[in-house]
């Protein structure tokens, strides 16, 4: 076996990994009697409930993005995408019917004697562009280990999200190969990346337009423009961030989203455990941080991974450099240390926003939180990998609880190894 990215594991393997990580952390006396139920997202709904809730929230004017749990933001993104798909599907059907009427009318006119009308009501002639809508964009799809994968829930196009939701990303011939943990059915294939649209788009915008901008997260933004963007996301609008948007405004928007999350990106139940790693020796520190990351619910894990990858890219451009022609390319001055100082209070929080003393952190805790985030940024690639030894432990655990799925999981791993050669 080779190390594999965390998101390449099946949903069932990921659940087993959480249990293993919790057990090992309890042996280290770092998490006490913590249960996975406390760390996981609360109140998940069915797809029908999500759509109904989304429609109701839209009418009530409830926020769709800011100040609500992370899983709800992702649910809203998906519900909005599905509503868009229904509109597109209806429009496509109308266009197909109209095109059929035009073709039928043309055929009837050819068959009618000269000078006589075919008797059909004249209909509007559609342009070629109208008759050939390009609704389906497959460019954002990537194929991954027996299932389709996307970088963000919002990247799912047309009926793909419905299909993947219905199949739980399982292969059509493997639909019966699921195992129940409690009341939840777990797939034997990887699940989609669960990254909110606002996080992915803010990161993409800065990666595209702002890596050479000095003081990306330090320089002030326009409160009015940031508030306007915030309101547009909260209204559930499909907000596109292009080159005309200020990098500093987008940076401030991203920080506000993380700051206002009622359930911080790293769950508060794990705050003390993460803090305890700050002054560990490096090997023990990274091993413990990795186990703690394995405890995170998929939506928190995937979003944190996307954010850390983004911060690592920003830090790579902190220093000035020379281009191929010898011209100086200015650095953004946002080193790992600077980024950790800016983002640590938004990612690792002891108290909920609005609670007493939520913004108060003693100097010792503040320094420890910054050190922890520095390590997460510096080593994010390795921390979100699963070692061969841990994969073996997962399979051994599943052999005891779900022995009939082992052959399928091993076959999928073997096929993946062959596909990389």
mmCIF file of C-alpha atoms in Angstrom, residues 6-189:
data_model
loop_
_atom_site.group_PDB
_atom_site.id
_atom_site.type_symbol
_atom_site.label_atom_id
_atom_site.label_comp_id
_atom_site.label_asym_id
_atom_site.label_seq_id
_atom_site.Cartn_x
_atom_site.Cartn_y
_atom_site.Cartn_z
ATOM 1 C CA UNK A 6 -7.838 11.365 3.197
ATOM 2 C CA UNK A 7 -10.622 12.204 0.746
ATOM 3 C CA UNK A 8 -9.732 9.114 -1.334
ATOM 4 C CA UNK A 9 -11.040 6.865 1.424
ATOM 5 C CA UNK A 10 -14.576 5.587 1.176
ATOM 6 C CA UNK A 11 -17.180 6.979 3.521
ATOM 7 C CA UNK A 12 -17.133 3.724 5.470
ATOM 8 C CA UNK A 13 -13.330 3.774 5.767
ATOM 9 C CA UNK A 14 -13.439 7.394 6.872
ATOM 10 C CA UNK A 15 -15.879 6.580 9.663
ATOM 11 C CA UNK A 16 -13.645 3.727 10.793
ATOM 12 C CA UNK A 17 -10.615 6.049 10.686
ATOM 13 C CA UNK A 18 -12.411 8.488 12.994
ATOM 14 C CA UNK A 19 -12.979 5.703 15.506
ATOM 15 C CA UNK A 20 -9.343 4.608 15.339
ATOM 16 C CA UNK A 21 -8.071 8.165 15.730
ATOM 17 C CA UNK A 22 -10.332 8.752 18.720
ATOM 18 C CA UNK A 23 -9.112 5.568 20.386
ATOM 19 C CA UNK A 24 -5.444 6.492 19.882
ATOM 20 C CA UNK A 25 -5.990 10.021 21.180
ATOM 21 C CA UNK A 26 -7.797 8.706 24.248
ATOM 22 C CA UNK A 27 -4.809 6.475 24.910
ATOM 23 C CA UNK A 28 -2.646 9.617 24.825
ATOM 24 C CA UNK A 29 -5.108 11.191 27.319
ATOM 25 C CA UNK A 30 -5.637 14.154 24.965
ATOM 26 C CA UNK A 31 -9.399 14.041 24.428
ATOM 27 C CA UNK A 32 -10.805 12.358 27.541
ATOM 28 C CA UNK A 33 -14.340 11.015 27.133
ATOM 29 C CA UNK A 34 -14.979 12.912 23.906
ATOM 30 C CA UNK A 35 -17.420 11.188 21.554
ATOM 31 C CA UNK A 36 -17.628 11.493 17.772
ATOM 32 C CA UNK A 37 -21.255 12.553 18.124
ATOM 33 C CA UNK A 38 -20.106 15.717 19.939
ATOM 34 C CA UNK A 39 -17.636 16.605 17.184
ATOM 35 C CA UNK A 40 -19.919 15.849 14.225
ATOM 36 C CA UNK A 41 -22.390 18.262 12.597
ATOM 37 C CA UNK A 42 -25.786 18.507 14.255
ATOM 38 C CA UNK A 43 -29.191 18.178 12.649
ATOM 39 C CA UNK A 44 -28.499 16.828 9.167
ATOM 40 C CA UNK A 45 -31.613 16.719 7.004
ATOM 41 C CA UNK A 46 -32.822 14.667 4.076
ATOM 42 C CA UNK A 47 -32.608 16.125 0.565
ATOM 43 C CA UNK A 48 -36.359 16.825 0.519
ATOM 44 C CA UNK A 49 -36.116 18.596 3.882
ATOM 45 C CA UNK A 50 -33.132 20.593 2.630
ATOM 46 C CA UNK A 51 -35.023 21.821 -0.436
ATOM 47 C CA UNK A 52 -38.115 22.691 1.599
ATOM 48 C CA UNK A 53 -35.988 24.413 4.236
ATOM 49 C CA UNK A 54 -34.073 26.326 1.551
ATOM 50 C CA UNK A 55 -37.312 27.584 -0.067
ATOM 51 C CA UNK A 56 -38.728 28.596 3.323
ATOM 52 C CA UNK A 57 -35.528 30.376 4.336
ATOM 53 C CA UNK A 58 -35.471 32.243 1.031
ATOM 54 C CA UNK A 59 -39.025 33.505 1.698
ATOM 55 C CA UNK A 60 -38.237 34.396 5.301
ATOM 56 C CA UNK A 61 -35.049 36.182 4.303
ATOM 57 C CA UNK A 62 -32.935 33.989 6.588
ATOM 58 C CA UNK A 63 -29.187 34.105 5.895
ATOM 59 C CA UNK A 64 -27.983 31.434 3.501
ATOM 60 C CA UNK A 65 -24.253 31.698 4.225
ATOM 61 C CA UNK A 66 -23.149 33.789 7.204
ATOM 62 C CA UNK A 67 -23.690 32.937 10.845
ATOM 63 C CA UNK A 68 -25.153 29.470 10.258
ATOM 64 C CA UNK A 69 -23.587 26.007 10.739
ATOM 65 C CA UNK A 70 -21.148 24.903 8.064
ATOM 66 C CA UNK A 71 -23.167 21.849 7.051
ATOM 67 C CA UNK A 72 -26.204 24.121 6.553
ATOM 68 C CA UNK A 73 -24.201 26.429 4.261
ATOM 69 C CA UNK A 74 -23.256 23.415 2.139
ATOM 70 C CA UNK A 75 -26.855 22.168 2.187
ATOM 71 C CA UNK A 76 -28.026 25.591 1.001
ATOM 72 C CA UNK A 77 -25.430 25.575 -1.793
ATOM 73 C CA UNK A 78 -26.617 22.185 -2.931
ATOM 74 C CA UNK A 79 -30.315 23.079 -2.646
ATOM 75 C CA UNK A 80 -29.727 26.241 -4.678
ATOM 76 C CA UNK A 81 -27.867 24.224 -7.292
ATOM 77 C CA UNK A 82 -30.714 21.752 -7.522
ATOM 78 C CA UNK A 83 -33.267 24.526 -7.928
ATOM 79 C CA UNK A 84 -31.119 25.943 -10.716
ATOM 80 C CA UNK A 85 -31.056 22.538 -12.369
ATOM 81 C CA UNK A 86 -34.848 22.320 -12.271
ATOM 82 C CA UNK A 87 -35.121 25.717 -13.965
ATOM 83 C CA UNK A 88 -32.558 24.703 -16.590
ATOM 84 C CA UNK A 89 -34.339 21.412 -17.156
ATOM 85 C CA UNK A 90 -37.673 23.199 -17.648
ATOM 86 C CA UNK A 91 -36.112 25.696 -20.015
ATOM 87 C CA UNK A 92 -34.417 22.925 -21.970
ATOM 88 C CA UNK A 93 -37.718 21.088 -22.293
ATOM 89 C CA UNK A 94 -39.430 24.239 -23.561
ATOM 90 C CA UNK A 95 -36.676 24.765 -26.119
ATOM 91 C CA UNK A 96 -36.901 21.161 -27.274
ATOM 92 C CA UNK A 97 -40.681 21.410 -27.690
ATOM 93 C CA UNK A 98 -40.343 24.700 -29.562
ATOM 94 C CA UNK A 99 -37.651 23.240 -31.823
ATOM 95 C CA UNK A 100 -39.854 20.214 -32.526
ATOM 96 C CA UNK A 101 -42.754 22.514 -33.481
ATOM 97 C CA UNK A 102 -40.488 24.484 -35.834
ATOM 98 C CA UNK A 103 -39.250 21.320 -37.546
ATOM 99 C CA UNK A 104 -42.789 19.968 -37.845
ATOM 100 C CA UNK A 105 -44.021 23.275 -39.264
ATOM 101 C CA UNK A 106 -41.179 23.314 -41.817
ATOM 102 C CA UNK A 107 -42.025 19.747 -42.876
ATOM 103 C CA UNK A 108 -45.722 20.624 -43.224
ATOM 104 C CA UNK A 109 -44.901 23.698 -45.306
ATOM 105 C CA UNK A 110 -42.860 21.527 -47.680
ATOM 106 C CA UNK A 111 -45.765 19.112 -48.055
ATOM 107 C CA UNK A 112 -48.435 21.834 -48.490
ATOM 108 C CA UNK A 113 -49.370 22.835 -52.066
ATOM 109 C CA UNK A 114 -47.893 26.169 -53.243
ATOM 110 C CA UNK A 115 -49.848 29.178 -52.034
ATOM 111 C CA UNK A 116 -51.580 27.316 -49.219
ATOM 112 C CA UNK A 117 -50.821 27.669 -45.552
ATOM 113 C CA UNK A 118 -50.068 24.632 -43.482
ATOM 114 C CA UNK A 119 -52.651 25.857 -40.989
ATOM 115 C CA UNK A 120 -50.261 26.115 -38.090
ATOM 116 C CA UNK A 121 -50.026 29.175 -35.914
ATOM 117 C CA UNK A 122 -46.797 31.017 -36.774
ATOM 118 C CA UNK A 123 -44.213 30.569 -34.086
ATOM 119 C CA UNK A 124 -41.144 32.557 -33.225
ATOM 120 C CA UNK A 125 -38.033 31.483 -35.063
ATOM 121 C CA UNK A 126 -35.281 30.735 -32.586
ATOM 122 C CA UNK A 127 -31.676 31.543 -33.249
ATOM 123 C CA UNK A 128 -29.182 28.723 -33.479
ATOM 124 C CA UNK A 129 -27.689 29.857 -30.191
ATOM 125 C CA UNK A 130 -31.077 29.608 -28.459
ATOM 126 C CA UNK A 131 -31.643 26.131 -29.847
ATOM 127 C CA UNK A 132 -28.264 24.942 -28.668
ATOM 128 C CA UNK A 133 -27.922 25.979 -25.036
ATOM 129 C CA UNK A 134 -24.671 24.950 -23.415
ATOM 130 C CA UNK A 135 -25.989 24.053 -20.025
ATOM 131 C CA UNK A 136 -23.767 21.116 -19.244
ATOM 132 C CA UNK A 137 -20.219 21.936 -18.363
ATOM 133 C CA UNK A 138 -18.127 18.845 -17.762
ATOM 134 C CA UNK A 139 -14.902 20.801 -17.363
ATOM 135 C CA UNK A 140 -15.169 20.841 -13.569
ATOM 136 C CA UNK A 141 -15.562 17.095 -13.240
ATOM 137 C CA UNK A 142 -12.681 14.955 -12.161
ATOM 138 C CA UNK A 143 -12.801 11.200 -11.864
ATOM 139 C CA UNK A 144 -11.668 9.621 -8.672
ATOM 140 C CA UNK A 145 -11.405 6.050 -7.544
ATOM 141 C CA UNK A 146 -14.657 4.516 -8.668
ATOM 142 C CA UNK A 147 -16.728 7.670 -8.294
ATOM 143 C CA UNK A 148 -17.066 11.197 -9.609
ATOM 144 C CA UNK A 149 -15.525 13.928 -7.559
ATOM 145 C CA UNK A 150 -15.690 17.709 -7.522
ATOM 146 C CA UNK A 151 -13.718 20.370 -5.703
ATOM 147 C CA UNK A 152 -16.854 21.848 -4.212
ATOM 148 C CA UNK A 153 -20.528 20.941 -3.857
ATOM 149 C CA UNK A 154 -21.325 24.008 -5.926
ATOM 150 C CA UNK A 155 -19.305 22.616 -8.855
ATOM 151 C CA UNK A 156 -21.853 19.867 -9.493
ATOM 152 C CA UNK A 157 -23.652 20.659 -12.731
ATOM 153 C CA UNK A 158 -27.187 19.901 -13.934
ATOM 154 C CA UNK A 159 -28.590 16.619 -12.674
ATOM 155 C CA UNK A 160 -25.222 15.339 -11.504
ATOM 156 C CA UNK A 161 -25.741 16.425 -7.904
ATOM 157 C CA UNK A 162 -29.118 14.658 -7.804
ATOM 158 C CA UNK A 163 -27.589 11.520 -9.250
ATOM 159 C CA UNK A 164 -24.635 11.500 -6.897
ATOM 160 C CA UNK A 165 -26.870 12.208 -3.925
ATOM 161 C CA UNK A 166 -29.184 9.368 -4.861
ATOM 162 C CA UNK A 167 -26.340 6.924 -5.386
ATOM 163 C CA UNK A 168 -24.227 8.241 -2.522
ATOM 164 C CA UNK A 169 -21.446 8.275 -5.120
ATOM 165 C CA UNK A 170 -21.570 4.488 -5.370
ATOM 166 C CA UNK A 171 -20.861 2.611 -8.559
ATOM 167 C CA UNK A 172 -24.165 1.492 -10.177
ATOM 168 C CA UNK A 173 -23.211 -2.163 -9.729
ATOM 169 C CA UNK A 174 -22.158 -1.669 -6.126
ATOM 170 C CA UNK A 175 -25.310 -0.072 -4.727
ATOM 171 C CA UNK A 176 -25.909 -2.954 -2.367
ATOM 172 C CA UNK A 177 -22.382 -2.637 -0.990
ATOM 173 C CA UNK A 178 -23.140 -0.164 1.765
ATOM 174 C CA UNK A 179 -22.990 -0.588 5.465
ATOM 175 C CA UNK A 180 -25.130 1.053 8.085
ATOM 176 C CA UNK A 181 -23.624 2.855 11.052
ATOM 177 C CA UNK A 182 -26.592 3.545 13.268
ATOM 178 C CA UNK A 183 -29.263 4.934 10.960
ATOM 179 C CA UNK A 184 -26.866 6.351 8.360
ATOM 180 C CA UNK A 185 -25.953 4.413 5.240
ATOM 181 C CA UNK A 186 -22.262 4.690 4.478
ATOM 182 C CA UNK A 187 -20.951 4.366 0.948
ATOM 183 C CA UNK A 188 -18.025 2.187 -0.074
ATOM 184 C CA UNK A 189 -16.782 4.929 -2.389
#
